[in-house]
PDB file of C-alpha atoms and ligand atoms in Angstrom:
ATOM      1  CA  MET L   1       0.000   0.000   0.000  1.00  0.00           C
ATOM      2  CA  ALA L   2       1.431   3.341  -1.072  1.00  0.00           C
ATOM      3  CA  GLU L   3      -0.026   5.089   1.976  1.00  0.00           C
ATOM      4  CA  GLU L   4       1.812   2.760   4.376  1.00  0.00           C
ATOM      5  CA  MET L   5       5.018   3.146   2.421  1.00  0.00           C
ATOM      6  CA  TYR L   6       4.834   6.935   2.682  1.00  0.00           C
ATOM      7  CA  GLU L   7       4.048   6.717   6.403  1.00  0.00           C
ATOM      8  CA  LYS L   8       7.117   4.530   6.811  1.00  0.00           C
ATOM      9  CA  MET L   9       9.235   7.092   4.932  1.00  0.00           C
ATOM     10  CA  ALA L  10       8.045   9.845   7.274  1.00  0.00           C
ATOM     11  CA  GLU L  11       8.899   7.622  10.268  1.00  0.00           C
ATOM     12  CA  LEU L  12      12.399   7.038   8.896  1.00  0.00           C
ATOM     13  CA  VAL L  13      12.947  10.794   8.436  1.00  0.00           C
ATOM     14  CA  ILE L  14      11.881  11.340  12.048  1.00  0.00           C
ATOM     15  CA  ALA L  15      14.081   8.484  13.300  1.00  0.00           C
ATOM     16  CA  GLY L  16      17.022   9.656  11.161  1.00  0.00           C
ATOM     17  CA  LYS L  17      17.511   6.261   9.506  1.00  0.00           C
ATOM     18  CA  GLY L  18      19.180   7.345   6.281  1.00  0.00           C
ATOM     19  CA  ASP L  19      20.127   3.989   4.789  1.00  0.00           C
ATOM     20  CA  GLU L  20      16.684   2.490   5.365  1.00  0.00           C
ATOM     21  CA  LEU L  21      15.048   5.585   3.913  1.00  0.00           C
ATOM     22  CA  LYS L  22      17.248   5.490   0.809  1.00  0.00           C
ATOM     23  CA  ALA L  23      16.361   1.819   0.287  1.00  0.00           C
ATOM     24  CA  LEU L  24      12.649   2.564   0.595  1.00  0.00           C
ATOM     25  CA  VAL L  25      12.894   5.560  -1.749  1.00  0.00           C
ATOM     26  CA  LYS L  26      14.671   3.382  -4.337  1.00  0.00           C
ATOM     27  CA  HIS L  27      11.981   0.727  -3.905  1.00  0.00           C
ATOM     28  CA  ALA L  28       9.251   3.354  -4.444  1.00  0.00           C
ATOM     29  CA  LEU L  29      10.973   4.537  -7.628  1.00  0.00           C
ATOM     30  CA  GLU L  30      11.168   0.935  -8.872  1.00  0.00           C
ATOM     31  CA  GLN L  31       7.442   0.698  -8.274  1.00  0.00           C
ATOM     32  CA  GLY L  32       6.984   3.653 -10.593  1.00  0.00           C
ATOM     33  CA  LYS L  33       6.345   6.343  -7.993  1.00  0.00           C
ATOM     34  CA  GLY L  34       7.329   9.863  -9.035  1.00  0.00           C
ATOM     35  CA  ALA L  35      10.070  11.859  -7.308  1.00  0.00           C
ATOM     36  CA  LYS L  36       7.740  14.755  -6.488  1.00  0.00           C
ATOM     37  CA  GLU L  37       5.133  12.429  -4.985  1.00  0.00           C
ATOM     38  CA  ILE L  38       7.786  10.760  -2.817  1.00  0.00           C
ATOM     39  CA  ILE L  39       8.929  14.166  -1.527  1.00  0.00           C
ATOM     40  CA  ASP L  40       5.431  15.530  -0.932  1.00  0.00           C
ATOM     41  CA  MET L  41       3.865  12.380   0.544  1.00  0.00           C
ATOM     42  CA  GLY L  42       6.812  10.772   2.344  1.00  0.00           C
ATOM     43  CA  LEU L  43       9.697  13.126   3.125  1.00  0.00           C
ATOM     44  CA  LEU L  44       8.040  16.486   3.834  1.00  0.00           C
ATOM     45  CA  PRO L  45       5.387  15.100   6.235  1.00  0.00           C
ATOM     46  CA  GLY L  46       8.239  13.522   8.222  1.00  0.00           C
ATOM     47  CA  MET L  47      10.101  16.829   8.428  1.00  0.00           C
ATOM     48  CA  ASP L  48       6.844  18.545   9.487  1.00  0.00           C
ATOM     49  CA  VAL L  49       6.656  16.256  12.509  1.00  0.00           C
ATOM     50  CA  VAL L  50      10.337  16.911  13.259  1.00  0.00           C
ATOM     51  CA  GLY L  51       9.592  20.659  13.317  1.00  0.00           C
ATOM     52  CA  LYS L  52       6.704  20.162  15.734  1.00  0.00           C
ATOM     53  CA  MET L  53       8.742  17.894  18.016  1.00  0.00           C
ATOM     54  CA  MET L  54      11.594  20.416  17.974  1.00  0.00           C
ATOM     55  CA  LYS L  55       9.213  23.141  19.072  1.00  0.00           C
ATOM     56  CA  THR L  56       7.780  21.120  21.945  1.00  0.00           C
ATOM     57  CA  GLY L  57      11.224  20.010  23.091  1.00  0.00           C
ATOM     58  CA  GLU L  58      10.618  16.359  22.233  1.00  0.00           C
ATOM     59  CA  MET L  59      13.537  16.426  19.791  1.00  0.00           C
ATOM     60  CA  PHE L  60      16.924  18.077  20.282  1.00  0.00           C
ATOM     61  CA  ILE L  61      19.278  19.679  17.741  1.00  0.00           C
ATOM     62  CA  PRO L  62      21.504  16.613  17.107  1.00  0.00           C
ATOM     63  CA  GLU L  63      18.414  14.517  16.348  1.00  0.00           C
ATOM     64  CA  VAL L  64      16.944  17.232  14.120  1.00  0.00           C
ATOM     65  CA  LEU L  65      20.255  17.448  12.289  1.00  0.00           C
ATOM     66  CA  LEU L  66      20.227  13.692  11.760  1.00  0.00           C
ATOM     67  CA  SER L  67      16.695  13.926  10.330  1.00  0.00           C
ATOM     68  CA  ALA L  68      17.812  16.764   8.057  1.00  0.00           C
ATOM     69  CA  ARG L  69      20.786  14.706   6.787  1.00  0.00           C
ATOM     70  CA  THR L  70      18.521  11.718   6.324  1.00  0.00           C
ATOM     71  CA  MET L  71      16.134  13.743   4.202  1.00  0.00           C
ATOM     72  CA  GLN L  72      18.954  15.365   2.213  1.00  0.00           C
ATOM     73  CA  GLY L  73      20.455  11.930   1.457  1.00  0.00           C
ATOM     74  CA  SER L  74      17.226  10.822  -0.183  1.00  0.00           C
ATOM     75  CA  LEU L  75      16.753  14.164  -1.951  1.00  0.00           C
ATOM     76  CA  ASP L  76      20.170  13.559  -3.533  1.00  0.00           C
ATOM     77  CA  ILE L  77      18.807  10.315  -5.025  1.00  0.00           C
ATOM     78  CA  LEU L  78      15.707  12.105  -6.310  1.00  0.00           C
ATOM     79  CA  LYS L  79      17.491  15.180  -7.681  1.00  0.00           C
ATOM     80  CA  PRO L  80      18.431  13.736 -11.114  1.00  0.00           C
ATOM     81  CA  LEU L  81      14.786  12.827 -11.617  1.00  0.00           C
ATOM     82  CA  LEU L  82      13.616  16.351 -10.855  1.00  0.00           C
ATOM     83  CA  VAL L  83      16.131  17.959 -13.163  1.00  0.00           C
ATOM     84  CA  GLY L  84      14.895  18.321 -16.720  1.00  0.00           C
ATOM     85  CA  ASP L  85      16.891  18.049 -19.913  1.00  0.00           C
ATOM     86  CA  GLU L  86      16.015  21.397 -21.455  1.00  0.00           C
ATOM     87  CA  THR L  87      18.809  22.565 -23.709  1.00  0.00           C
ATOM     88  CA  SER L  88      18.123  26.293 -23.442  1.00  0.00           C
ATOM     89  CA  SER L  89      17.984  27.977 -20.050  1.00  0.00           C
ATOM     90  CA  ALA L  90      14.708  29.430 -18.822  1.00  0.00           C
ATOM     91  CA  GLY L  91      16.796  32.048 -17.001  1.00  0.00           C
ATOM     92  CA  ALA L  92      19.597  32.269 -14.448  1.00  0.00           C
ATOM     93  CA  VAL L  93      18.963  32.297 -10.714  1.00  0.00           C
ATOM     94  CA  ILE L  94      21.361  32.795  -7.849  1.00  0.00           C
ATOM     95  CA  ILE L  95      19.950  31.415  -4.638  1.00  0.00           C
ATOM     96  CA  GLY L  96      21.149  31.384  -1.049  1.00  0.00           C
ATOM     97  CA  THR L  97      20.105  31.273   2.573  1.00  0.00           C
ATOM     98  CA  VAL L  98      20.623  34.659   4.203  1.00  0.00           C
ATOM     99  CA  GLU L  99      23.311  35.621   6.699  1.00  0.00           C
ATOM    100  CA  GLY L 100      22.984  34.010  10.138  1.00  0.00           C
ATOM    101  CA  ASP L 101      20.794  31.197   8.846  1.00  0.00           C
ATOM    102  CA  LEU L 102      22.022  27.724   7.982  1.00  0.00           C
ATOM    103  CA  HIS L 103      18.755  25.997   7.072  1.00  0.00           C
ATOM    104  CA  ASP L 104      19.147  24.727   3.531  1.00  0.00           C
ATOM    105  CA  ILE L 105      16.809  21.823   2.804  1.00  0.00           C
ATOM    106  CA  GLY L 106      13.977  23.998   1.480  1.00  0.00           C
ATOM    107  CA  LYS L 107      16.356  26.265  -0.421  1.00  0.00           C
ATOM    108  CA  ASN L 108      17.984  23.228  -2.047  1.00  0.00           C
ATOM    109  CA  LEU L 109      14.570  21.842  -2.966  1.00  0.00           C
ATOM    110  CA  VAL L 110      13.657  25.136  -4.626  1.00  0.00           C
ATOM    111  CA  ALA L 111      17.006  25.049  -6.473  1.00  0.00           C
ATOM    112  CA  MET L 112      16.364  21.484  -7.660  1.00  0.00           C
ATOM    113  CA  LEU L 113      12.883  22.259  -8.969  1.00  0.00           C
ATOM    114  CA  LEU L 114      14.128  25.412 -10.683  1.00  0.00           C
ATOM    115  CA  GLU L 115      16.788  23.324 -12.441  1.00  0.00           C
ATOM    116  CA  GLY L 116      14.064  20.851 -13.307  1.00  0.00           C
ATOM    117  CA  ALA L 117      12.131  23.688 -14.929  1.00  0.00           C
ATOM    118  CA  GLY L 118      15.135  24.600 -17.072  1.00  0.00           C
ATOM    119  CA  PHE L 119      16.679  27.425 -15.033  1.00  0.00           C
ATOM    120  CA  THR L 120      20.426  27.701 -14.602  1.00  0.00           C
ATOM    121  CA  VAL L 121      20.903  27.795 -10.839  1.00  0.00           C
ATOM    122  CA  ILE L 122      23.916  29.071  -8.945  1.00  0.00           C
ATOM    123  CA  ASN L 123      23.473  27.853  -5.386  1.00  0.00           C
ATOM    124  CA  LEU L 124      25.508  30.078  -3.065  1.00  0.00           C
ATOM    125  CA  GLY L 125      24.861  27.984   0.041  1.00  0.00           C
ATOM    126  CA  THR L 126      23.941  29.207   3.503  1.00  0.00           C
ATOM    127  CA  GLY L 127      24.801  32.198   5.687  1.00  0.00           C
ATOM    128  CA  ILE L 128      25.147  34.496   2.689  1.00  0.00           C
ATOM    129  CA  LYS L 129      25.896  38.098   3.613  1.00  0.00           C
ATOM    130  CA  PRO L 130      24.207  40.961   1.703  1.00  0.00           C
ATOM    131  CA  GLU L 131      27.553  41.949   0.156  1.00  0.00           C
ATOM    132  CA  ALA L 132      28.147  38.373  -0.996  1.00  0.00           C
ATOM    133  CA  PHE L 133      24.778  38.406  -2.797  1.00  0.00           C
ATOM    134  CA  VAL L 134      25.839  41.699  -4.413  1.00  0.00           C
ATOM    135  CA  GLU L 135      29.187  40.219  -5.524  1.00  0.00           C
ATOM    136  CA  ALA L 136      27.385  37.179  -6.946  1.00  0.00           C
ATOM    137  CA  VAL L 137      25.026  39.435  -8.920  1.00  0.00           C
ATOM    138  CA  LYS L 138      28.037  41.271 -10.377  1.00  0.00           C
ATOM    139  CA  GLU L 139      29.814  38.020 -11.205  1.00  0.00           C
ATOM    140  CA  HIS L 140      26.978  35.898 -12.573  1.00  0.00           C
ATOM    141  CA  LYS L 141      24.558  38.556 -13.878  1.00  0.00           C
ATOM    142  CA  PRO L 142      21.495  36.443 -13.019  1.00  0.00           C
ATOM    143  CA  ASP L 143      17.915  37.245 -13.968  1.00  0.00           C
ATOM    144  CA  ILE L 144      16.697  36.424 -10.468  1.00  0.00           C
ATOM    145  CA  VAL L 145      18.151  36.575  -6.958  1.00  0.00           C
ATOM    146  CA  GLY L 146      16.478  34.076  -4.609  1.00  0.00           C
ATOM    147  CA  MET L 147      16.754  34.335  -0.841  1.00  0.00           C
ATOM    148  CA  SER L 148      15.642  31.832   1.766  1.00  0.00           C
ATOM    149  CA  ALA L 149      15.212  32.396   5.524  1.00  0.00           C
ATOM    150  CA  LEU L 150      13.856  29.988   8.118  1.00  0.00           C
ATOM    151  CA  LEU L 151      14.301  32.102  11.227  1.00  0.00           C
ATOM    152  CA  THR L 152      12.271  35.152  12.173  1.00  0.00           C
ATOM    153  CA  THR L 153      15.561  36.661  13.362  1.00  0.00           C
ATOM    154  CA  THR L 154      17.190  36.355   9.922  1.00  0.00           C
ATOM    155  CA  MET L 155      14.247  37.597   7.828  1.00  0.00           C
ATOM    156  CA  PRO L 156      15.481  41.251   8.115  1.00  0.00           C
ATOM    157  CA  LYS L 157      18.611  40.175   6.213  1.00  0.00           C
ATOM    158  CA  MET L 158      16.417  39.871   3.123  1.00  0.00           C
ATOM    159  CA  ASP L 159      15.532  43.537   3.412  1.00  0.00           C
ATOM    160  CA  GLU L 160      19.207  44.428   3.998  1.00  0.00           C
ATOM    161  CA  THR L 161      20.233  42.426   0.950  1.00  0.00           C
ATOM    162  CA  ILE L 162      17.706  44.202  -1.259  1.00  0.00           C
ATOM    163  CA  GLN L 163      19.019  47.533   0.052  1.00  0.00           C
ATOM    164  CA  ALA L 164      22.605  46.438  -0.671  1.00  0.00           C
ATOM    165  CA  ILE L 165      21.647  45.451  -4.233  1.00  0.00           C
ATOM    166  CA  LYS L 166      19.992  48.871  -4.631  1.00  0.00           C
ATOM    167  CA  GLU L 167      23.016  50.696  -3.255  1.00  0.00           C
ATOM    168  CA  ALA L 168      25.244  48.832  -5.706  1.00  0.00           C
ATOM    169  CA  GLY L 169      23.045  50.188  -8.523  1.00  0.00           C
ATOM    170  CA  LEU L 170      22.002  46.694  -9.580  1.00  0.00           C
ATOM    171  CA  ARG L 171      18.358  46.585  -8.474  1.00  0.00           C
ATOM    172  CA  ASP L 172      16.897  47.246 -11.927  1.00  0.00           C
ATOM    173  CA  GLN L 173      18.991  44.435 -13.423  1.00  0.00           C
ATOM    174  CA  VAL L 174      17.548  41.613 -11.295  1.00  0.00           C
ATOM    175  CA  LYS L 175      14.255  40.378  -9.927  1.00  0.00           C
ATOM    176  CA  VAL L 176      14.267  39.359  -6.275  1.00  0.00           C
ATOM    177  CA  MET L 177      12.350  36.385  -4.950  1.00  0.00           C
ATOM    178  CA  VAL L 178      12.041  35.348  -1.303  1.00  0.00           C
ATOM    179  CA  GLY L 179      10.716  32.384   0.646  1.00  0.00           C
ATOM    180  CA  GLY L 180      11.106  30.183   3.707  1.00  0.00           C
ATOM    181  CA  ALA L 181       8.708  29.020   6.418  1.00  0.00           C
ATOM    182  CA  PRO L 182       8.272  32.352   8.294  1.00  0.00           C
ATOM    183  CA  VAL L 183       8.229  34.496   5.136  1.00  0.00           C
ATOM    184  CA  THR L 184       4.856  35.724   3.871  1.00  0.00           C
ATOM    185  CA  GLU L 185       3.580  37.445   0.772  1.00  0.00           C
ATOM    186  CA  ASP L 186       2.961  40.574   2.875  1.00  0.00           C
ATOM    187  CA  PHE L 187       6.540  40.568   4.135  1.00  0.00           C
ATOM    188  CA  ALA L 188       7.836  40.102   0.592  1.00  0.00           C
ATOM    189  CA  GLU L 189       5.821  43.110  -0.551  1.00  0.00           C
ATOM    190  CA  LYS L 190       6.896  45.188   2.411  1.00  0.00           C
ATOM    191  CA  ILE L 191      10.598  44.723   1.690  1.00  0.00           C
ATOM    192  CA  GLY L 192      10.100  45.374  -2.020  1.00  0.00           C
ATOM    193  CA  ALA L 193      10.782  41.858  -3.325  1.00  0.00           C
ATOM    194  CA  ASP L 194       9.343  41.043  -6.743  1.00  0.00           C
ATOM    195  CA  GLY L 195       8.095  37.609  -5.805  1.00  0.00           C
ATOM    196  CA  TYR L 196       7.379  35.134  -3.034  1.00  0.00           C
ATOM    197  CA  GLY L 197       6.933  31.370  -3.071  1.00  0.00           C
ATOM    198  CA  ALA L 198       5.145  29.522  -0.284  1.00  0.00           C
ATOM    199  CA  ASN L 199       6.726  26.261  -1.407  1.00  0.00           C
ATOM    200  CA  ALA L 200       9.139  24.984  -4.043  1.00  0.00           C
ATOM    201  CA  ALA L 201       6.496  24.461  -6.732  1.00  0.00           C
ATOM    202  CA  ALA L 202       5.062  27.950  -6.158  1.00  0.00           C
ATOM    203  CA  ALA L 203       8.596  29.352  -6.308  1.00  0.00           C
ATOM    204  CA  VAL L 204       9.101  27.837  -9.760  1.00  0.00           C
ATOM    205  CA  GLU L 205       5.781  29.262 -10.977  1.00  0.00           C
ATOM    206  CA  LYS L 206       6.755  32.679  -9.637  1.00  0.00           C
ATOM    207  CA  ALA L 207      10.211  32.498 -11.246  1.00  0.00           C
ATOM    208  CA  LYS L 208       8.620  31.666 -14.602  1.00  0.00           C
ATOM    209  CA  ALA L 209       6.188  34.571 -14.189  1.00  0.00           C
ATOM    210  CA  LEU L 210       9.067  36.924 -13.379  1.00  0.00           C
ATOM    211  CA  MET L 211      10.800  35.895 -16.616  1.00  0.00           C
ATOM    212  CA  ALA L 212       7.695  36.437 -18.765  1.00  0.00           C
TER     213      ALA L 212
HETATM  214 CO1  LIG E   1      15.858  24.882  12.821  1.00  0.00          CO
HETATM  215  N1  LIG E   1      14.331  26.004  13.303  1.00  0.00           N
HETATM  216  N2  LIG E   1      16.988  25.873  14.072  1.00  0.00           N
HETATM  217  N3  LIG E   1      17.189  23.542  12.387  1.00  0.00           N
HETATM  218  N4  LIG E   1      14.491  23.893  11.961  1.00  0.00           N
HETATM  219  C1  LIG E   1      13.100  25.816  12.559  1.00  0.00           C
HETATM  220  C2  LIG E   1      13.054  26.747  11.339  1.00  0.00           C
HETATM  221  C3  LIG E   1      11.995  26.165  13.661  1.00  0.00           C
HETATM  222  C4  LIG E   1      10.660  26.686  13.068  1.00  0.00           C
HETATM  223  C5  LIG E   1      11.792  24.920  14.566  1.00  0.00           C
HETATM  224  C6  LIG E   1      10.764  25.124  15.638  1.00  0.00           C
HETATM  225  O1  LIG E   1      11.046  25.726  16.651  1.00  0.00           O
HETATM  226  N5  LIG E   1       9.564  24.632  15.429  1.00  0.00           N
HETATM  227  C7  LIG E   1      12.758  27.250  14.521  1.00  0.00           C
HETATM  228  C8  LIG E   1      12.602  28.704  14.053  1.00  0.00           C
HETATM  229  C9  LIG E   1      11.733  29.534  14.958  1.00  0.00           C
HETATM  230  C10 LIG E   1      11.582  30.911  14.436  1.00  0.00           C
HETATM  231  O2  LIG E   1      12.487  31.573  14.018  1.00  0.00           O
HETATM  232  N6  LIG E   1      10.354  31.371  14.464  1.00  0.00           N
HETATM  233  C11 LIG E   1      14.197  26.759  14.382  1.00  0.00           C
HETATM  234  C12 LIG E   1      15.242  27.115  15.283  1.00  0.00           C
HETATM  235  C13 LIG E   1      14.820  27.922  16.492  1.00  0.00           C
HETATM  236  C14 LIG E   1      16.589  26.732  15.074  1.00  0.00           C
HETATM  237  C15 LIG E   1      17.800  27.078  15.949  1.00  0.00           C
HETATM  238  C16 LIG E   1      17.874  28.538  16.422  1.00  0.00           C
HETATM  239  C17 LIG E   1      17.802  26.082  17.124  1.00  0.00           C
HETATM  240  C18 LIG E   1      18.884  26.293  18.149  1.00  0.00           C
HETATM  241  O3  LIG E   1      20.037  26.258  17.852  1.00  0.00           O
HETATM  242  N7  LIG E   1      18.439  26.545  19.346  1.00  0.00           N
HETATM  243  C19 LIG E   1      18.979  26.728  15.000  1.00  0.00           C
HETATM  244  C20 LIG E   1      19.404  27.922  14.139  1.00  0.00           C
HETATM  245  C21 LIG E   1      20.635  27.650  13.332  1.00  0.00           C
HETATM  246  C22 LIG E   1      20.887  28.731  12.318  1.00  0.00           C
HETATM  247  O4  LIG E   1      20.319  28.716  11.237  1.00  0.00           O
HETATM  248  N8  LIG E   1      21.714  29.703  12.654  1.00  0.00           N
HETATM  249  C23 LIG E   1      18.349  25.676  14.145  1.00  0.00           C
HETATM  250  C24 LIG E   1      19.060  24.620  13.588  1.00  0.00           C
HETATM  251  C25 LIG E   1      18.504  23.612  12.806  1.00  0.00           C
HETATM  252  C26 LIG E   1      19.289  22.390  12.318  1.00  0.00           C
HETATM  253  C27 LIG E   1      20.740  22.702  11.928  1.00  0.00           C
HETATM  254  C28 LIG E   1      19.276  21.359  13.401  1.00  0.00           C
HETATM  255  C29 LIG E   1      18.375  21.895  11.129  1.00  0.00           C
HETATM  256  C30 LIG E   1      18.741  22.486   9.752  1.00  0.00           C
HETATM  257  C31 LIG E   1      19.559  21.550   8.888  1.00  0.00           C
HETATM  258  C32 LIG E   1      19.622  22.030   7.453  1.00  0.00           C
HETATM  259  O5  LIG E   1      18.785  22.764   6.932  1.00  0.00           O
HETATM  260  N9  LIG E   1      20.665  21.582   6.794  1.00  0.00           N
HETATM  261  C33 LIG E   1      17.020  22.493  11.517  1.00  0.00           C
HETATM  262  C34 LIG E   1      15.779  22.057  10.985  1.00  0.00           C
HETATM  263  C35 LIG E   1      15.820  20.816  10.120  1.00  0.00           C
HETATM  264  C36 LIG E   1      14.556  22.741  11.254  1.00  0.00           C
HETATM  265  C37 LIG E   1      13.115  22.339  10.878  1.00  0.00           C
HETATM  266  C38 LIG E   1      12.728  21.201  11.801  1.00  0.00           C
HETATM  267  C39 LIG E   1      12.861  21.890   9.450  1.00  0.00           C
HETATM  268  C40 LIG E   1      13.269  22.873   8.353  1.00  0.00           C
HETATM  269  C41 LIG E   1      13.158  22.190   7.019  1.00  0.00           C
HETATM  270  O6  LIG E   1      14.149  21.751   6.468  1.00  0.00           O
HETATM  271  N10 LIG E   1      11.910  22.010   6.522  1.00  0.00           N
HETATM  272  C42 LIG E   1      12.330  23.696  11.136  1.00  0.00           C
HETATM  273  C43 LIG E   1      10.883  23.487  11.524  1.00  0.00           C
HETATM  274  C44 LIG E   1       9.932  23.776  10.359  1.00  0.00           C
HETATM  275  O7  LIG E   1      10.206  24.555   9.483  1.00  0.00           O
HETATM  276  N11 LIG E   1       8.784  23.161  10.414  1.00  0.00           N
HETATM  277  C45 LIG E   1      13.254  24.437  12.003  1.00  0.00           C
HETATM  278  C46 LIG E   1      11.624  21.301   5.287  1.00  0.00           C
HETATM  279  C47 LIG E   1      11.797  22.255   4.095  1.00  0.00           C
HETATM  280  C48 LIG E   1      11.505  21.515   2.807  1.00  0.00           C
HETATM  281  O8  LIG E   1      10.847  23.303   4.267  1.00  0.00           O
HETATM  282  O9  LIG E   1      12.641  25.031   4.654  1.00  0.00           O
HETATM  283  O10 LIG E   1      10.187  25.642   4.900  1.00  0.00           O
HETATM  284  P1  LIG E   1      11.248  24.854   4.234  1.00  0.00           P
HETATM  285  O11 LIG E   1      11.227  25.211   2.683  1.00  0.00           O
HETATM  286  C49 LIG E   1      10.044  25.219   1.908  1.00  0.00           C
HETATM  287  C50 LIG E   1       9.337  26.584   1.863  1.00  0.00           C
HETATM  288  O12 LIG E   1       9.565  27.383   3.005  1.00  0.00           O
HETATM  289  C51 LIG E   1       9.805  27.174   0.590  1.00  0.00           C
HETATM  290  O13 LIG E   1       9.964  26.047  -0.260  1.00  0.00           O
HETATM  291  C52 LIG E   1      10.503  24.966   0.487  1.00  0.00           C
HETATM  292  C53 LIG E   1      10.032  23.680  -0.119  1.00  0.00           C
HETATM  293  O14 LIG E   1       8.636  23.567  -0.159  1.00  0.00           O
HETATM  294  N12 LIG E   1      11.043  27.953   0.512  1.00  0.00           N
HETATM  295  C54 LIG E   1      11.193  28.889  -0.486  1.00  0.00           C
HETATM  296  C55 LIG E   1      12.181  27.892   1.200  1.00  0.00           C
HETATM  297  N13 LIG E   1      13.065  28.760   0.720  1.00  0.00           N
HETATM  298  C56 LIG E   1      12.502  29.383  -0.327  1.00  0.00           C
HETATM  299  C57 LIG E   1      12.990  30.357  -1.200  1.00  0.00           C
HETATM  300  C58 LIG E   1      12.129  30.825  -2.215  1.00  0.00           C
HETATM  301  C59 LIG E   1      10.835  30.343  -2.327  1.00  0.00           C
HETATM  302  C60 LIG E   1      10.355  29.363  -1.479  1.00  0.00           C
HETATM  303  O15 LIG E   1      12.494  31.760  -3.097  1.00  0.00           O
HETATM  304  C61 LIG E   1      13.846  32.082  -3.246  1.00  0.00           C
END
């Protein structure tokens, strides 16, 4: 039963059992399940529970980290299946998690789906300072700058980064897109971003719209 298999995947994310999860993900693929379905039905629900248990103090940082690594390990298996084979780029995106923030699972998922949709993605990593975003814009001349933040305390860095891009005289050369669990459409508007994505699929739709 697919439902039981996905429940088991979520349990393995929570328990941080990477090898077992990888085996089950491979089994699901052999059964013809799609990569997106596996992520949406198996992996993300597990990470949702991890977030709740972290909040209530039922899970501690080392365990959360193990769950994160477990999920990333399986995302690495699924990545080639999410990435399309378009020959011409839909546009270039630089993406990073803002300064002070090291959460990267969601940002990497957005990057993977953007690649899957034909974008050229330059993934800067985590803890990216405003000036490093500016340097990357100068170097790579992307169409879109994507920022991710998972902490309410690091959200203001998105605003600072937009200001830094403005001060460097580059704001009219790029579109700016933001996202991450605490980020909202309202916040995106308030800081003058051009787009917001509530999840990875919405982020891809927004990126396409920004290129139109
Ligand atoms: Co952290 N953490 N964490 N954590 N962590 C949260 C975010 C938290 C909500 C947990 C909680 O209390 N319930 C809480 C934040 C509270 C707040 O600010 N309001 C929190 C905290 C407090 C912390 C620490 C401060 C804990 C501590 O040290 N005391 C610390 C901070 C470290 C730092 O960054 N400086 C910390 C550390 C960690 C770990 C290292 C252990 C680990 C991260 C490992 C890693 O990423 N490599 C971790 C994890 C795993 C989480 C939770 C459990 C899961 C995050 C995740 O990966 N979700 C998280 C709880 C939660 O969010 N429910 C939590 C799955 C991922 C696919 O979703 O990232 O939301 P998400 O991405 C989505 C969308 O948001 C969107 O698309 C993605 C895919 O659908 N999206 C974009 C993301 N970026 C986008 C960009 C876009 C568009 C859409 O455009 C560019």
